[in-house]
């Protein structure tokens, strides 16, 4: 080919044109107007909160969303249809014996109403427009209204019930094929009792089709979806609307119906789907943009995606200004805006990596990869702040599995259609759909177990956000022409920067850790337990607290990106549920539990999640770090009930470094989880207990007590308190008054014991109770509480 000859069309890589700047300006003005409207709405809500009357109220309400299952029972969002609070949104808190309202159900409820506390912890409720909470004491006449919407929500509940029953049949058949005590999770279908009775195969379909994520909450599959960057499929948004609209349009356009009728029917069904799935912000945006596109189609005009997106956002913000701070709204618009503005441009850069002969055929592949990359990067500041996970495998997982998940969604639409018109055929299709869902879930969980699949990260700092936005603006202004050499140089530079940044982060993390080389930190995780033991570069997490989000925040606060060992005292939710935030990326080598507790399905699920084996421990076992040893002194024999308080692992965390190298007087921390005073005394009185207190040939004493069971009534008695305060040299049986008595003179302890209570603020149990607090005041020199002092760090 001579130099004067033009290049073949397939060889030329031209950057796509930039969207017109006036359109971007209009989008920005729309969002500014939305922010102004939001400010006014916030002021109105503030006044509404102040006017909520405390006390018992009776009112008619309608559920606006599916109920949520929390640590202390179900809760749900409703709108008040009559009564003093008419028109306001409330959060109902149901007792364990009250069946919660499903989406769209209407009922008369009675209970104690309380205005929402205007504090940081309630901000997420306030931004949803909730003005008060009501503890439900009575609920009567739950039903669906006779209106078209009521019938639609009743149909939703009926279809969910049919699909769930079908899933239970498959689950039962799958369980029968597994043998007795060796039953384990079969793919995504969980055995009875595992994952708290959740069925992940059904949960994936319910999340995709109905926007109902209850069955996936705290499940292995939910964590895997987040770690692989596929969780956005559970948010009913553009993907769902595009598939449903395309399916309907494809069928209807092959009938004699005119353009107007085809467009009208498609839009009507898609609008019903928005109500069917519970008014998700992404689905509302999608149906509005679909309306603009179908309108342009009927008028024989082209539609501008960016302008239709801006108009959709403006309409939504006018009707509900609080959407301006809704995560779903921001993620939906951010990803679409990024794809529209930069999608084709990134695709052209990716094409540069493809050999010239294959560029034309590679367009579908590069287009899918470009959309995944741009959508992830455009929403990066939001996802890091909300989820604390950077899914490195996200673009690859989306490229590989997005078509499969879209196929599952279309398959689910077809199965539900036949469930309505021909139930036997629909039932068969639903069974096939569930099996396919099980298969996909297994692949997603396998991808999540790759060690580099995701890394835990905190939200971007103000400087990071400024640099991020500045980079987008610079790219917009510069708009360099795609070039293979430039792309390779850019990729090499980015990899070097990532390597240097990760190295710097690791260095500063290690430096910080080694400057506080021997520490035990009782983390503030609310009403639960979680402790960090750090010795040089090694980290052990003991228990994980009740909340994955809170544990993630605490780990990021202490710059914890790797955990060597995970130890559980027992499998109660306030000790183990937080482990849902952990994954294979933390590099956990083993999970230490009480011997005999391997049968716990809670532990089995966590083991699968973090890809680490369960290892049993008994009194006498030791975990040795550099200068610290964790010595187990209870249980003495394999436990029968992994959930019982008396089955908890009781441990002494001991500094074994020579005293000549350590001037810190604190050497021993005693922690027992929920095992109370009786078990702690029995553990200390055993030979293994006395042996565990021998360090370098010297008898040590307990310097710090992590008060058992969050300071419950039986967490501490006078016998144990006196023994710890006066030293272990006092025989436990020598106390003449084990129960103590009021008015007794405080002893003069020879040591300075410290007590730490891990407890949630204003918890429903009334912890810590007055009885242990009185004993701590009499026998201990210092008391720290996580509800008042935050996380407590003890240097050994």
Tab-separated table of N, CA and C in Angstrom, residues 584-674:
chain	number	residue	atom	x	y	z
A	584	UNK	N	-13.474	-12.952	49.836
A	584	UNK	CA	-12.185	-13.591	49.603
A	584	UNK	C	-11.054	-12.575	49.520
A	585	UNK	N	-11.381	-11.313	49.174
A	585	UNK	CA	-10.337	-10.298	49.007
A	585	UNK	C	-9.619	-9.971	50.308
A	586	UNK	N	-10.204	-10.284	51.469
A	586	UNK	CA	-9.537	-9.999	52.741
A	586	UNK	C	-8.435	-11.019	53.048
A	587	UNK	N	-8.374	-12.102	52.303
A	587	UNK	CA	-7.289	-13.067	52.475
A	587	UNK	C	-7.353	-13.859	53.763
A	588	UNK	N	-8.544	-14.097	54.293
A	588	UNK	CA	-8.690	-14.852	55.543
A	588	UNK	C	-8.263	-16.295	55.320
A	589	UNK	N	-7.357	-16.772	56.176
A	589	UNK	CA	-6.809	-18.121	56.006
A	589	UNK	C	-7.663	-19.183	56.684
A	590	UNK	N	-8.172	-18.880	57.879
A	590	UNK	CA	-8.971	-19.848	58.631
A	590	UNK	C	-10.024	-19.114	59.450
A	591	UNK	N	-11.091	-19.836	59.759
A	591	UNK	CA	-12.132	-19.332	60.664
A	591	UNK	C	-12.109	-20.219	61.900
A	592	UNK	N	-11.808	-19.621	63.051
A	592	UNK	CA	-11.699	-20.381	64.300
A	592	UNK	C	-13.026	-20.301	65.042
A	593	UNK	N	-13.576	-21.464	65.385
A	593	UNK	CA	-14.840	-21.554	66.113
A	593	UNK	C	-14.689	-22.619	67.196
A	594	UNK	N	-15.677	-22.697	68.086
A	594	UNK	CA	-15.658	-23.750	69.102
A	594	UNK	C	-15.769	-25.109	68.436
A	595	UNK	N	-14.973	-26.055	68.901
A	595	UNK	CA	-15.038	-27.417	68.367
A	595	UNK	C	-16.457	-27.961	68.539
A	596	UNK	N	-16.998	-28.540	67.481
A	596	UNK	CA	-18.370	-29.034	67.494
A	596	UNK	C	-19.351	-28.080	66.842
A	597	UNK	N	-18.928	-26.818	66.616
A	597	UNK	CA	-19.836	-25.823	66.028
A	597	UNK	C	-19.772	-25.825	64.505
A	598	UNK	N	-19.014	-26.746	63.917
A	598	UNK	CA	-18.908	-26.786	62.453
A	598	UNK	C	-20.242	-27.071	61.782
A	599	UNK	N	-21.201	-27.597	62.546
A	599	UNK	CA	-22.517	-27.897	61.975
A	599	UNK	C	-23.370	-26.649	61.770
A	600	UNK	N	-22.946	-25.517	62.316
A	600	UNK	CA	-23.723	-24.287	62.203
A	600	UNK	C	-23.799	-23.836	60.745
A	601	UNK	N	-25.008	-23.671	60.220
A	601	UNK	CA	-25.165	-23.204	58.846
A	601	UNK	C	-24.701	-21.758	58.692
A	602	UNK	N	-24.769	-20.995	59.785
A	602	UNK	CA	-24.254	-19.620	59.740
A	602	UNK	C	-22.760	-19.646	59.442
A	603	UNK	N	-22.020	-20.485	60.152
A	603	UNK	CA	-20.582	-20.601	59.923
A	603	UNK	C	-20.286	-21.164	58.534
A	604	UNK	N	-21.083	-22.109	58.082
A	604	UNK	CA	-20.859	-22.692	56.764
A	604	UNK	C	-21.017	-21.646	55.662
A	605	UNK	N	-22.025	-20.783	55.800
A	605	UNK	CA	-22.221	-19.733	54.808
A	605	UNK	C	-21.054	-18.759	54.805
A	606	UNK	N	-20.580	-18.373	55.992
A	606	UNK	CA	-19.452	-17.438	56.070
A	606	UNK	C	-18.197	-18.089	55.507
A	607	UNK	N	-18.019	-19.367	55.765
A	607	UNK	CA	-16.868	-20.090	55.227
A	607	UNK	C	-16.860	-20.052	53.705
A	608	UNK	N	-18.021	-20.244	53.104
A	608	UNK	CA	-18.119	-20.161	51.649
A	608	UNK	C	-17.864	-18.745	51.166
A	609	UNK	N	-18.366	-17.776	51.881
A	609	UNK	CA	-18.231	-16.379	51.466
A	609	UNK	C	-16.774	-15.946	51.426
A	610	UNK	N	-16.008	-16.278	52.464
A	610	UNK	CA	-14.619	-15.808	52.550
A	610	UNK	C	-13.635	-16.838	52.014
A	611	UNK	N	-14.154	-18.013	51.607
A	611	UNK	CA	-13.326	-19.073	51.034
A	611	UNK	C	-12.225	-19.491	52.015
A	612	UNK	N	-12.629	-19.783	53.255
A	612	UNK	CA	-11.686	-20.205	54.290
A	612	UNK	C	-12.303	-21.362	55.076
A	613	UNK	N	-11.483	-22.327	55.522
A	613	UNK	CA	-12.024	-23.490	56.240
A	613	UNK	C	-12.380	-23.161	57.685
A	614	UNK	N	-13.300	-23.964	58.244
A	614	UNK	CA	-13.672	-23.864	59.651
A	614	UNK	C	-12.751	-24.754	60.475
A	615	UNK	N	-12.187	-24.187	61.534
A	615	UNK	CA	-11.268	-24.933	62.399
A	615	UNK	C	-11.781	-24.853	63.828
A	616	UNK	N	-11.992	-26.002	64.466
A	616	UNK	CA	-12.498	-26.030	65.828
A	616	UNK	C	-11.397	-25.814	66.856
A	617	UNK	N	-11.755	-25.178	67.979
A	617	UNK	CA	-10.799	-24.916	69.062
A	617	UNK	C	-11.411	-25.330	70.391
A	618	UNK	N	-10.572	-25.799	71.309
A	618	UNK	CA	-10.959	-26.166	72.664
A	618	UNK	C	-9.993	-25.531	73.646
A	619	UNK	N	-10.330	-25.626	74.933
A	619	UNK	CA	-9.443	-25.116	75.975
A	619	UNK	C	-8.063	-25.744	75.832
A	620	UNK	N	-7.036	-24.908	75.877
A	620	UNK	CA	-5.668	-25.364	75.714
A	620	UNK	C	-5.075	-25.028	74.369
A	621	UNK	N	-5.911	-24.733	73.374
A	621	UNK	CA	-5.400	-24.349	72.059
A	621	UNK	C	-4.899	-22.909	72.094
A	622	UNK	N	-3.941	-22.609	71.221
A	622	UNK	CA	-3.294	-21.293	71.230
A	622	UNK	C	-3.108	-20.816	69.788
A	623	UNK	N	-3.380	-19.530	69.574
A	623	UNK	CA	-3.016	-18.863	68.327
A	623	UNK	C	-1.838	-17.950	68.634
A	624	UNK	N	-0.694	-18.189	68.017
A	624	UNK	CA	0.521	-17.428	68.310
A	624	UNK	C	0.800	-16.427	67.197
A	625	UNK	N	0.894	-15.147	67.575
A	625	UNK	CA	1.319	-14.100	66.654
A	625	UNK	C	2.776	-13.767	66.960
A	626	UNK	N	3.214	-12.557	66.657
A	626	UNK	CA	4.613	-12.203	66.900
A	626	UNK	C	4.890	-12.049	68.401
A	627	UNK	N	4.104	-11.224	69.067
A	627	UNK	CA	4.305	-10.970	70.496
A	627	UNK	C	3.050	-11.244	71.315
A	628	UNK	N	1.993	-11.656	70.667
A	628	UNK	CA	0.709	-11.889	71.336
A	628	UNK	C	0.285	-13.331	71.097
A	629	UNK	N	-0.318	-13.921	72.111
A	629	UNK	CA	-0.937	-15.232	71.975
A	629	UNK	C	-2.400	-15.138	72.396
A	630	UNK	N	-3.259	-15.791	71.640
A	630	UNK	CA	-4.670	-15.926	72.019
A	630	UNK	C	-4.840	-17.332	72.555
A	631	UNK	N	-5.094	-17.418	73.860
A	631	UNK	CA	-5.167	-18.708	74.540
A	631	UNK	C	-6.614	-19.025	74.894
A	632	UNK	N	-7.113	-20.142	74.389
A	632	UNK	CA	-8.503	-20.529	74.620
A	632	UNK	C	-8.602	-21.307	75.934
A	633	UNK	N	-9.575	-20.946	76.762
A	633	UNK	CA	-9.762	-21.630	78.048
A	633	UNK	C	-11.171	-22.216	78.198
A	634	UNK	N	-11.987	-22.100	77.167
A	634	UNK	CA	-13.348	-22.661	77.165
A	634	UNK	C	-13.828	-22.705	75.729
A	635	UNK	N	-14.545	-23.774	75.347
A	635	UNK	CA	-15.108	-24.890	76.106
A	635	UNK	C	-14.085	-26.009	76.338
A	636	UNK	N	-14.408	-26.880	77.294
A	636	UNK	CA	-13.532	-27.991	77.640
A	636	UNK	C	-13.750	-29.193	76.725
A	637	UNK	N	-14.937	-29.281	76.119
A	637	UNK	CA	-15.284	-30.409	75.253
A	637	UNK	C	-16.080	-29.870	74.071
A	638	UNK	N	-16.197	-30.645	72.979
A	638	UNK	CA	-16.971	-30.180	71.824
A	638	UNK	C	-18.384	-29.781	72.216
A	639	UNK	N	-18.855	-28.663	71.662
A	639	UNK	CA	-20.170	-28.123	72.026
A	639	UNK	C	-21.256	-28.842	71.240
A	640	UNK	N	-22.442	-28.883	71.827
A	640	UNK	CA	-23.584	-29.487	71.158
A	640	UNK	C	-24.475	-28.448	70.488
A	641	UNK	N	-24.551	-27.269	71.082
A	641	UNK	CA	-25.388	-26.200	70.535
A	641	UNK	C	-24.503	-25.006	70.196
A	642	UNK	N	-24.202	-24.777	68.910
A	642	UNK	CA	-23.299	-23.679	68.543
A	642	UNK	C	-23.835	-22.301	68.913
A	643	UNK	N	-25.152	-22.185	69.143
A	643	UNK	CA	-25.748	-20.876	69.410
A	643	UNK	C	-25.858	-20.564	70.897
A	644	UNK	N	-25.646	-21.541	71.763
A	644	UNK	CA	-25.845	-21.324	73.199
A	644	UNK	C	-24.769	-20.396	73.755
A	645	UNK	N	-25.171	-19.541	74.706
A	645	UNK	CA	-24.209	-18.630	75.326
A	645	UNK	C	-23.097	-19.395	76.045
A	646	UNK	N	-23.453	-20.517	76.668
A	646	UNK	CA	-22.446	-21.279	77.405
A	646	UNK	C	-21.492	-22.027	76.481
A	647	UNK	N	-21.773	-22.009	75.157
A	647	UNK	CA	-20.875	-22.651	74.194
A	647	UNK	C	-19.838	-21.684	73.635
A	648	UNK	N	-19.838	-20.459	74.095
A	648	UNK	CA	-18.941	-19.445	73.541
A	648	UNK	C	-17.476	-19.783	73.795
A	649	UNK	N	-16.635	-19.383	72.862
A	649	UNK	CA	-15.193	-19.457	73.075
A	649	UNK	C	-14.784	-18.384	74.078
A	650	UNK	N	-14.097	-18.780	75.156
A	650	UNK	CA	-13.555	-17.832	76.126
A	650	UNK	C	-12.049	-17.798	75.926
A	651	UNK	N	-11.500	-16.595	75.838
A	651	UNK	CA	-10.111	-16.433	75.416
A	651	UNK	C	-9.375	-15.458	76.319
A	652	UNK	N	-8.082	-15.688	76.455
A	652	UNK	CA	-7.174	-14.718	77.059
A	652	UNK	C	-6.237	-14.236	75.953
A	653	UNK	N	-6.204	-12.929	75.751
A	653	UNK	CA	-5.274	-12.332	74.786
A	653	UNK	C	-4.076	-11.860	75.592
A	654	UNK	N	-2.921	-12.500	75.396
A	654	UNK	CA	-1.774	-12.346	76.298
A	654	UNK	C	-0.572	-11.796	75.544
A	655	UNK	N	0.063	-10.774	76.123
A	655	UNK	CA	1.323	-10.259	75.609
A	655	UNK	C	2.448	-11.108	76.196
A	656	UNK	N	3.167	-11.846	75.346
A	656	UNK	CA	4.204	-12.771	75.822
A	656	UNK	C	5.610	-12.221	75.619
A	657	UNK	N	5.723	-10.962	75.204
A	657	UNK	CA	7.053	-10.393	75.005
A	657	UNK	C	7.732	-10.182	76.359
A	658	UNK	N	9.055	-10.292	76.417
A	658	UNK	CA	9.766	-10.103	77.689
A	658	UNK	C	9.517	-8.719	78.271
A	659	UNK	N	9.413	-8.647	79.602
A	659	UNK	CA	9.144	-7.368	80.261
A	659	UNK	C	10.261	-6.364	80.020
A	660	UNK	N	11.496	-6.859	79.795
A	660	UNK	CA	12.609	-5.943	79.535
A	660	UNK	C	12.435	-5.180	78.226
A	661	UNK	N	11.584	-5.719	77.334
A	661	UNK	CA	11.355	-5.071	76.053
A	661	UNK	C	9.997	-4.375	76.001
A	662	UNK	N	9.260	-4.414	77.088
A	662	UNK	CA	7.901	-3.870	77.078
A	662	UNK	C	7.604	-3.217	78.418
A	663	UNK	N	7.485	-1.896	78.407
A	663	UNK	CA	7.222	-1.169	79.650
A	663	UNK	C	5.737	-1.025	79.935
A	664	UNK	N	4.876	-1.448	79.001
A	664	UNK	CA	3.434	-1.297	79.200
A	664	UNK	C	2.948	-2.298	80.245
A	665	UNK	N	2.256	-1.841	81.295
A	665	UNK	CA	1.830	-2.759	82.361
A	665	UNK	C	0.664	-3.671	81.972
A	666	UNK	N	-0.029	-3.352	80.883
A	666	UNK	CA	-1.187	-4.171	80.487
A	666	UNK	C	-0.710	-5.348	79.662
A	667	UNK	N	-1.036	-6.560	80.122
A	667	UNK	CA	-0.547	-7.768	79.451
A	667	UNK	C	-1.642	-8.752	79.075
A	668	UNK	N	-2.791	-8.746	79.763
A	668	UNK	CA	-3.789	-9.808	79.574
A	668	UNK	C	-5.179	-9.189	79.411
A	669	UNK	N	-5.875	-9.599	78.355
A	669	UNK	CA	-7.263	-9.193	78.112
A	669	UNK	C	-8.120	-10.449	78.125
A	670	UNK	N	-9.203	-10.435	78.894
A	670	UNK	CA	-10.131	-11.560	78.981
A	670	UNK	C	-11.398	-11.210	78.213
A	671	UNK	N	-11.775	-12.038	77.263
A	671	UNK	CA	-12.996	-11.812	76.495
A	671	UNK	C	-13.744	-13.129	76.339
A	672	UNK	N	-15.074	-13.083	76.499
A	672	UNK	CA	-15.851	-14.327	76.516
A	672	UNK	C	-17.101	-14.274	75.647
A	673	UNK	N	-17.249	-13.234	74.821
A	673	UNK	CA	-18.467	-13.146	74.018
A	673	UNK	C	-19.690	-12.999	74.897
A	674	UNK	N	-20.662	-13.903	74.725
A	674	UNK	CA	-21.888	-13.867	75.531
A	674	UNK	C	-21.863	-14.854	76.688
